[in-house]
CSV table of C-alpha atoms and ligand atoms in Angstrom, one decimal:
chain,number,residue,atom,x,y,z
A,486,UNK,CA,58.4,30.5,104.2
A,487,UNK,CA,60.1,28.7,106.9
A,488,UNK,CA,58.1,26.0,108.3
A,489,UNK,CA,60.4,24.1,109.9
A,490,UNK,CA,63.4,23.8,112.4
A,491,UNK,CA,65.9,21.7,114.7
A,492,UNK,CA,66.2,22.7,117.6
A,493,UNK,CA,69.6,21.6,119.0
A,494,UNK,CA,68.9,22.1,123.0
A,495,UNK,CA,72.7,21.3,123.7
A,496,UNK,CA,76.1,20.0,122.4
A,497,UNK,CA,77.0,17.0,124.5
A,498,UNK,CA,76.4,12.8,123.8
A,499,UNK,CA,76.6,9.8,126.3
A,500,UNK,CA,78.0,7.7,123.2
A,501,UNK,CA,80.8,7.7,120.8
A,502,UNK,CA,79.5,6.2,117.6
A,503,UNK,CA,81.9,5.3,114.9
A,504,UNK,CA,80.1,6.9,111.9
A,505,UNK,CA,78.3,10.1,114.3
A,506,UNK,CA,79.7,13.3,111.8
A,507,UNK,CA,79.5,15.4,114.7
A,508,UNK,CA,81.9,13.4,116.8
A,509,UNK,CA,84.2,12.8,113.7
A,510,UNK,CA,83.8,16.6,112.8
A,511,UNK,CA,84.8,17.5,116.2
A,512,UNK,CA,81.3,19.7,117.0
A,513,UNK,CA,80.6,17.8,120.0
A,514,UNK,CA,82.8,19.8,122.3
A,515,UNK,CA,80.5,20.1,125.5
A,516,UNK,CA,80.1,23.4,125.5
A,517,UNK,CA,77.2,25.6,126.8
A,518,UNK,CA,73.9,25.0,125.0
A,519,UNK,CA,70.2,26.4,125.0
A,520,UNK,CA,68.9,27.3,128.7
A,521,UNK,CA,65.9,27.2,129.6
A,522,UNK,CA,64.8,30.6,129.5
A,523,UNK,CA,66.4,30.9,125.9
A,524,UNK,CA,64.3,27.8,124.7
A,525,UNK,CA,61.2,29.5,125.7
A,526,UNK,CA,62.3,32.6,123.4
A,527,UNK,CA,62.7,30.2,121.0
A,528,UNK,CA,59.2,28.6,121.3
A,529,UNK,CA,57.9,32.5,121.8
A,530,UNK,CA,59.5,33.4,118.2
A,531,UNK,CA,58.1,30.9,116.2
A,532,UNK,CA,54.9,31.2,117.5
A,533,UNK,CA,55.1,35.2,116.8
A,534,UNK,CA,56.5,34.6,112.9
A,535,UNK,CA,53.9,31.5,112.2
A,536,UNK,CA,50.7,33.7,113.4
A,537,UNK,CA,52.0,36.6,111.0
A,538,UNK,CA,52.7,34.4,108.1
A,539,UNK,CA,49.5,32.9,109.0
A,540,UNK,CA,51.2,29.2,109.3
A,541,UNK,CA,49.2,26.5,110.1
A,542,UNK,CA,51.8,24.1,111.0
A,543,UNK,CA,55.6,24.4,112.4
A,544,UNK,CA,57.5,21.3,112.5
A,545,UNK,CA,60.2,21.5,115.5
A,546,UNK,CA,62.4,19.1,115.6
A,547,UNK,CA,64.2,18.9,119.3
A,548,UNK,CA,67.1,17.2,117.6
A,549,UNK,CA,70.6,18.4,116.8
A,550,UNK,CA,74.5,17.9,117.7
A,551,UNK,CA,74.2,15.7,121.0
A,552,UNK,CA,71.5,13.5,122.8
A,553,UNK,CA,68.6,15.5,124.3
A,554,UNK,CA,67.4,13.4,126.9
A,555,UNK,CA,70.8,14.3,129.2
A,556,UNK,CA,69.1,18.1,129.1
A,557,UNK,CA,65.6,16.5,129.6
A,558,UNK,CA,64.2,19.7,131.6
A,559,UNK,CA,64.6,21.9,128.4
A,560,UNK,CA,62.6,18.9,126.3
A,561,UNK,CA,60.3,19.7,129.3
A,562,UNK,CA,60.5,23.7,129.4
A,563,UNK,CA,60.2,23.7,125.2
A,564,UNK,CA,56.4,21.3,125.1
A,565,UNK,CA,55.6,23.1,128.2
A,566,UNK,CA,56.1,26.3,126.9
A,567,UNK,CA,54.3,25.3,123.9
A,568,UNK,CA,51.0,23.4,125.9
A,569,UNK,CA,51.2,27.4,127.7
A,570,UNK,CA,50.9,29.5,124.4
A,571,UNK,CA,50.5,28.1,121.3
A,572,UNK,CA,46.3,27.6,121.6
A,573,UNK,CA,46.0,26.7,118.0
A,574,UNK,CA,48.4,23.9,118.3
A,575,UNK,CA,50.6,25.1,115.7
A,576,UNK,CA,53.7,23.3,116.3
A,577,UNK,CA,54.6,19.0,115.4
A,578,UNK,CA,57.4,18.4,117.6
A,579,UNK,CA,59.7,15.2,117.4
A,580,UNK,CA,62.3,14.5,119.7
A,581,UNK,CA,65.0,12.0,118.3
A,582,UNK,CA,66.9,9.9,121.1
A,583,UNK,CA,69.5,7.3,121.0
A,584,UNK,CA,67.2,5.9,124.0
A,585,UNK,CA,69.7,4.4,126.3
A,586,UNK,CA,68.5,7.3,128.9
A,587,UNK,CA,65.2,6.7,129.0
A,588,UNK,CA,62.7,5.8,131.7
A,589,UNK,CA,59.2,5.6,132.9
A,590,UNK,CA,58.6,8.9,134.6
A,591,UNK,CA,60.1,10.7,130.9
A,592,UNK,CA,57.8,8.3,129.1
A,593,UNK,CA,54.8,9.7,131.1
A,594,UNK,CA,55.5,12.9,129.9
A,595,UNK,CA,55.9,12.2,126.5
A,596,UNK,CA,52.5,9.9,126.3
A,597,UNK,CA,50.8,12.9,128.4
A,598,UNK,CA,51.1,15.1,125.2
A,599,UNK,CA,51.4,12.8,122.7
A,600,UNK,CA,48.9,14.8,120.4
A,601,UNK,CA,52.2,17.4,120.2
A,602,UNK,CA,55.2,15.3,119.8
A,603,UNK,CA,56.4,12.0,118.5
A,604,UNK,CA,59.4,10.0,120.4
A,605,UNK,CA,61.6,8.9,117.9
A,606,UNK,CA,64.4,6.2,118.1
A,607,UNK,CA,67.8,5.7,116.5
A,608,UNK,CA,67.6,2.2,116.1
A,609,UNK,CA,69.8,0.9,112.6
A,610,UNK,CA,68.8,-2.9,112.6
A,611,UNK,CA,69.8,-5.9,114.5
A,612,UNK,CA,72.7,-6.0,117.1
A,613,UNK,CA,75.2,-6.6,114.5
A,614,UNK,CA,74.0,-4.0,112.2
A,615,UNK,CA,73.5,-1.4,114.5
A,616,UNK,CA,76.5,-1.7,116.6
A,617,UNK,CA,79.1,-1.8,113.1
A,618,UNK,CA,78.4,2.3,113.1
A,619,UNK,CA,76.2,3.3,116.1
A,620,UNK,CA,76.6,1.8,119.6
A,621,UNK,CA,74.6,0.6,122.5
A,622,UNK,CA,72.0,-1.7,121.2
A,623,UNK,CA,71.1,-3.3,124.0
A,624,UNK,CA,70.3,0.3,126.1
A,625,UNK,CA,68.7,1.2,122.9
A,626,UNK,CA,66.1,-1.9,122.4
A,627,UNK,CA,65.8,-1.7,126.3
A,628,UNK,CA,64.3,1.8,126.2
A,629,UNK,CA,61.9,1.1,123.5
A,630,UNK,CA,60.7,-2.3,124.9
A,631,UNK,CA,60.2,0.5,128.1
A,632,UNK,CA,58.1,3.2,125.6
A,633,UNK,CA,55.9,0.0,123.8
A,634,UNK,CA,54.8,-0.5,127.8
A,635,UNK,CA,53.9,2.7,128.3
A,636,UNK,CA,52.1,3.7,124.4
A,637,UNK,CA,51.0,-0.1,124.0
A,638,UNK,CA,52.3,0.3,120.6
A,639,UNK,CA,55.9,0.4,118.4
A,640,UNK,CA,57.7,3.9,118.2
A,641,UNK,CA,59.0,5.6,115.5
A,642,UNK,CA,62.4,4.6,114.2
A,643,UNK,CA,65.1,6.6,112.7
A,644,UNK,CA,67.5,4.3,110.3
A,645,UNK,CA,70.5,5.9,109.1
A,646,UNK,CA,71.7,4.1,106.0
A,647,UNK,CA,75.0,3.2,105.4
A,648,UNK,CA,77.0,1.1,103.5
A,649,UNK,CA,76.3,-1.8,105.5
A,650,UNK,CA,72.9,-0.9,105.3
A,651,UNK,CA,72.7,-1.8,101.4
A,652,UNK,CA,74.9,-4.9,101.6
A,653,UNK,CA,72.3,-6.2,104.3
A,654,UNK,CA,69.3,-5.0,103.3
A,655,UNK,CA,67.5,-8.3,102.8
A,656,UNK,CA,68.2,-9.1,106.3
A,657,UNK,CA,67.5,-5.5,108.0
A,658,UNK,CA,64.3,-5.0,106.7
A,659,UNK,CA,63.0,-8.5,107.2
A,660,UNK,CA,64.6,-8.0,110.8
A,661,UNK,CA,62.6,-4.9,111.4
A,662,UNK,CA,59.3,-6.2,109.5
A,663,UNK,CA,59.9,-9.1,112.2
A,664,UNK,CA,59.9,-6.8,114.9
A,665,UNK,CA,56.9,-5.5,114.0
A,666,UNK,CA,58.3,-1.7,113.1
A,667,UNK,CA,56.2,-0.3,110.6
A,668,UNK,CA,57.1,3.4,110.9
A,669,UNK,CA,61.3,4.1,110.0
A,670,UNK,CA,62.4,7.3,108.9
A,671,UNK,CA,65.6,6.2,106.6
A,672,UNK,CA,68.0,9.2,107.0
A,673,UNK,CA,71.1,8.5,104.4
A,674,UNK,CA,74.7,8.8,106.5
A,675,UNK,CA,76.5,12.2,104.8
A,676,UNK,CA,80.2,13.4,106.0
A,677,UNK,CA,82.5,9.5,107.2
A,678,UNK,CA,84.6,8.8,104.6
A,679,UNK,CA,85.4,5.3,105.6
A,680,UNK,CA,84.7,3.0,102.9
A,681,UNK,CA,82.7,0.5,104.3
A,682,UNK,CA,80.2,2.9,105.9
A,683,UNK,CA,79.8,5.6,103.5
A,684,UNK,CA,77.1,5.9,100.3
A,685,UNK,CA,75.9,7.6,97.6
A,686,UNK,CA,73.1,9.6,97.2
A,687,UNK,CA,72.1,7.3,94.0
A,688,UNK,CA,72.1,4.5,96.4
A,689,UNK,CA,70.4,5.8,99.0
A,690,UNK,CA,67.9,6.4,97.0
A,691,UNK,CA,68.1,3.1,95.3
A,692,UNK,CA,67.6,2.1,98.5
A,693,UNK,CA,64.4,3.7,99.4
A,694,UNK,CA,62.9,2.4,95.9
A,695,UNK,CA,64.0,-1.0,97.2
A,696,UNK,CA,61.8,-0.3,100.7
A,697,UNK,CA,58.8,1.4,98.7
A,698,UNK,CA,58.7,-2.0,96.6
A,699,UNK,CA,58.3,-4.2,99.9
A,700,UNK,CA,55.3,-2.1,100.3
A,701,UNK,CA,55.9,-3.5,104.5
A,702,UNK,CA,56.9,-0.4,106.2
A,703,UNK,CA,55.5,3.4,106.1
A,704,UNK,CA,58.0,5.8,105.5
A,705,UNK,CA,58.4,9.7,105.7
A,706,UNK,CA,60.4,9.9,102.2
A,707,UNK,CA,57.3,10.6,99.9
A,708,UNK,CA,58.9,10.3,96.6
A,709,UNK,CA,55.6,11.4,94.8
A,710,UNK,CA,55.0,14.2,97.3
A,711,UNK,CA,57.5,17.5,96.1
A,712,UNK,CA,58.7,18.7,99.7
A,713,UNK,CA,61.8,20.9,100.7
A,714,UNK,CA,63.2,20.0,104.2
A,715,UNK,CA,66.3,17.7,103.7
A,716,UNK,CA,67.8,15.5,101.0
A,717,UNK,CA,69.2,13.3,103.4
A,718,UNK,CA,65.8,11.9,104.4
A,719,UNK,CA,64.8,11.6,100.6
A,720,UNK,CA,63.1,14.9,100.2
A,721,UNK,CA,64.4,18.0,98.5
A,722,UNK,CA,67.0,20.5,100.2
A,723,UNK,CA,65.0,23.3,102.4
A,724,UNK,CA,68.2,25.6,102.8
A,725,UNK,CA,67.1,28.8,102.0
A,726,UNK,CA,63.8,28.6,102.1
A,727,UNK,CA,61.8,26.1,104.5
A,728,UNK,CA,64.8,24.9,107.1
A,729,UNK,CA,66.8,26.7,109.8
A,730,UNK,CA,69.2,24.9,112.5
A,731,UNK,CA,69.0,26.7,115.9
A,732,UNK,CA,71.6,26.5,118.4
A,733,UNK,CA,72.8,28.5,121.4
A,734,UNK,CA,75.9,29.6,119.1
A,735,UNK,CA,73.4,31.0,116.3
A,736,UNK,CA,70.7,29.8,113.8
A,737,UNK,CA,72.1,28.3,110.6
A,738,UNK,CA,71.3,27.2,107.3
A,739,UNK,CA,71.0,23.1,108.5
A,740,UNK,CA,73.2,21.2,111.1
A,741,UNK,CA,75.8,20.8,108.3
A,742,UNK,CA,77.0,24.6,108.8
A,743,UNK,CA,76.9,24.1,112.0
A,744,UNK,CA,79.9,26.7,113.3
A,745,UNK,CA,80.3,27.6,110.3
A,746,UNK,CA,80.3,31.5,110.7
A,747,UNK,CA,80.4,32.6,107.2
A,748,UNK,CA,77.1,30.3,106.8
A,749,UNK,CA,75.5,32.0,110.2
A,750,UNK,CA,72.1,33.5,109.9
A,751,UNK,CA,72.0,35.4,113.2
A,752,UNK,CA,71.8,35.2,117.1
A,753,UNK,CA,69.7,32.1,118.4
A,754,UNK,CA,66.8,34.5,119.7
A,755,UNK,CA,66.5,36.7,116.7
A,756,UNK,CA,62.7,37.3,115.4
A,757,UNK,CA,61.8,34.7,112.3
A,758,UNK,CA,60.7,37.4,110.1
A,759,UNK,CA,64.5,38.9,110.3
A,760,UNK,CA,66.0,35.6,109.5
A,761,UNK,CA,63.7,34.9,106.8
A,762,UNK,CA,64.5,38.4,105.3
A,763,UNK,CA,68.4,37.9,106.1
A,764,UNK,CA,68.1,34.2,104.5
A,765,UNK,CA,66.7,35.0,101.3
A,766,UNK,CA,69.4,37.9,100.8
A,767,UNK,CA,72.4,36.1,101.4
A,768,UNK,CA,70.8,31.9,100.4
A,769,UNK,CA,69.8,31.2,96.5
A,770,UNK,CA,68.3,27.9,97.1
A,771,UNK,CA,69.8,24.7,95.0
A,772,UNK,CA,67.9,23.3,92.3
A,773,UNK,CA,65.4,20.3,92.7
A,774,UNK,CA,67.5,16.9,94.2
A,775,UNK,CA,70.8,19.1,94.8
A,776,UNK,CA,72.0,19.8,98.2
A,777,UNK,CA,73.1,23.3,99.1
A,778,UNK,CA,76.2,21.9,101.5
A,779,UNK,CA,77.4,19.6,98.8
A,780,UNK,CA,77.2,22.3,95.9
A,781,UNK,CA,79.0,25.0,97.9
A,782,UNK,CA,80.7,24.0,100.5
A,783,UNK,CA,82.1,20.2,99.1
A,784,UNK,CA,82.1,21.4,95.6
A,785,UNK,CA,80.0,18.2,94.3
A,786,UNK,CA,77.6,20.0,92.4
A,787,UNK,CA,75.3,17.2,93.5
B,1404,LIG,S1,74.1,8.9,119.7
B,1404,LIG,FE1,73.9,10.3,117.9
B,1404,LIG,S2,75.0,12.2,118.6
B,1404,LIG,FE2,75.5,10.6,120.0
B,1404,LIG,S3,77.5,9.8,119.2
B,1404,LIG,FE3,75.9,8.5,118.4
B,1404,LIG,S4,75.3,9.4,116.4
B,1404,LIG,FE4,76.5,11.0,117.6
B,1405,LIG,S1,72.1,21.5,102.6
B,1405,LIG,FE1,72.1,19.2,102.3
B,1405,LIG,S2,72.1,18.5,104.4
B,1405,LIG,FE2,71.4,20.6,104.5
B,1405,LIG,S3,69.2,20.6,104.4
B,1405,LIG,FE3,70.0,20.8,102.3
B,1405,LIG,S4,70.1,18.7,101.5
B,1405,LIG,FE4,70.0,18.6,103.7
């Protein structure tokens, strides 16, 4: 059953990070994304396939190859869209922004249906830390010191871990425990090469062991929990039967196959049910902690 998707609303970023795999894969290529009429098909499709699978939740994640507040009025058409039909309040939306773009009047909108969707930040640790792979801390802290004035309370933080990550971890997490975030989503850093950025899986998971032990900050990874959405976030790999990556070029497996047309399920406003059908023929899913990409795509095997 798919219960879960990224939506990826366009294809274009304000920043260059060092490690961002889309920028180093050459997918960011400002090209034409989602419109709004084609989001509200979206919405409209899920909604259909989740009442006749008799769904009682749909994670969206407005999230893919570029930042999402520079398209804010498709953020805008997709919850409002959503607010219009879905009266059982079926869908759990996240947005994920690098939040150098935001401001008070997008914050209202976001605390006006905050019962729907979580803001979510990339923030990787102090200046240092976060500014060694990602960019802009400074436009990043300033938007969340704007969204903690707004919802009187810390965001959600998105942590990708990387090599500098585990050689600092002392210091990151006491830095984020001393900022008072209590809610990170780790996300492990897949597809740089560069050695002083890049990680295992064994030691991304070494390193969520090392979080769980601190017993200081709630994270999404559930290691006792069995769940299929992504490996990357510590949970196990939902290609072929929970996860599908929507884009204006096509729906795909994750954002890994992103382009990758041998990989592509079907057109961006085809019906769930045909997917699902489409993506159980052609998808066997991996076994329990492999990921699909890394099996048959990189050859790993894990
Ligand atoms: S903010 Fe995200 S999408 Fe933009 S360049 Fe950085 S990592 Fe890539
Ligand atoms: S193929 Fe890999 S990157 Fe994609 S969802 Fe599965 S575990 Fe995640």
């Amino acid at each position: 059953m798919i219960d879960r998707a990224c939506v990826s609303i366009n294809n274009t970023c304000n920043l260059y990070c060092r490690y961002c795999n889309f920028r180093q894969t050459g997918v960011i290529v400002e090209e034409e994304g989602l419109t709004s009429e084609d989001i509200e098909t979206v919405i409209k499709n899920i909604l259909d396939y989740a009442h006749k699978s008799g769904l009682p939740k749909f994670k969206l994640g407005i999230v893919g190859t570029g930042e999402p507040f520079l398209d804010f009025d498709k953020i805008y058409t997709a919850i409002n869209c959503a607010v219009r039909h879905d009266t059982m309040e079926i869908f759990a939306f996240y947005v994920i922004t690098n939040g150098t773009l935001v401001d008070d009047k997008k914050l209202d909108f976001f605390y006006e249906h905050r019962k729907r969707v979580t803001l979510n930040f990339s923030l990787d640790g102090y200046e240092e830390l976060h500014n060694y792979g990602k960019a802009a801390y400074k436009e990043t802290l300033a938007g969340i010191t704007l969204y903690e004035k707004c919802f009187k309370e810390k965001p959600v933080i998105n942590c990708t871990v990387n090599r500098q990550t585990l050689i600092h971890r002392e210091a990151v997490l006491s830095w984020f425990e001393g900022m008072g975030f209590e809610k990170i989503n780790f996300s492990e850093l897949i597809d740089v090469d560069d050695d002083d950025l890049r990680i295992t899986h064994g030691e991304f998971l070494d390193f969520l062991r090392f979080v769980a032990g601190r017993g200081t900050i709630v994270f999404r990874q559930n290691r006792s929990k069995k769940k299929y959405d992504c490996r990357t976030y510590g949970q196990l790999c939902g290609v072929g039967r929970t996860n599908i990556f929507i884009t204006k070029q096509g729906i795909y497996p994750c954002c890994r196959f992103y382009k990758k047309e041998e990989y592509r399920l079907s057109d961006f406003d085809e019906k769930l049910d045909t997917v699902e059908a489409d993506m159980k023929r052609s998808l066997t899913p991996v076994n329990d902690g492999e990921c699909y990409f890394n099996r048959h795509i990189l050859k790993e095997g894990f």
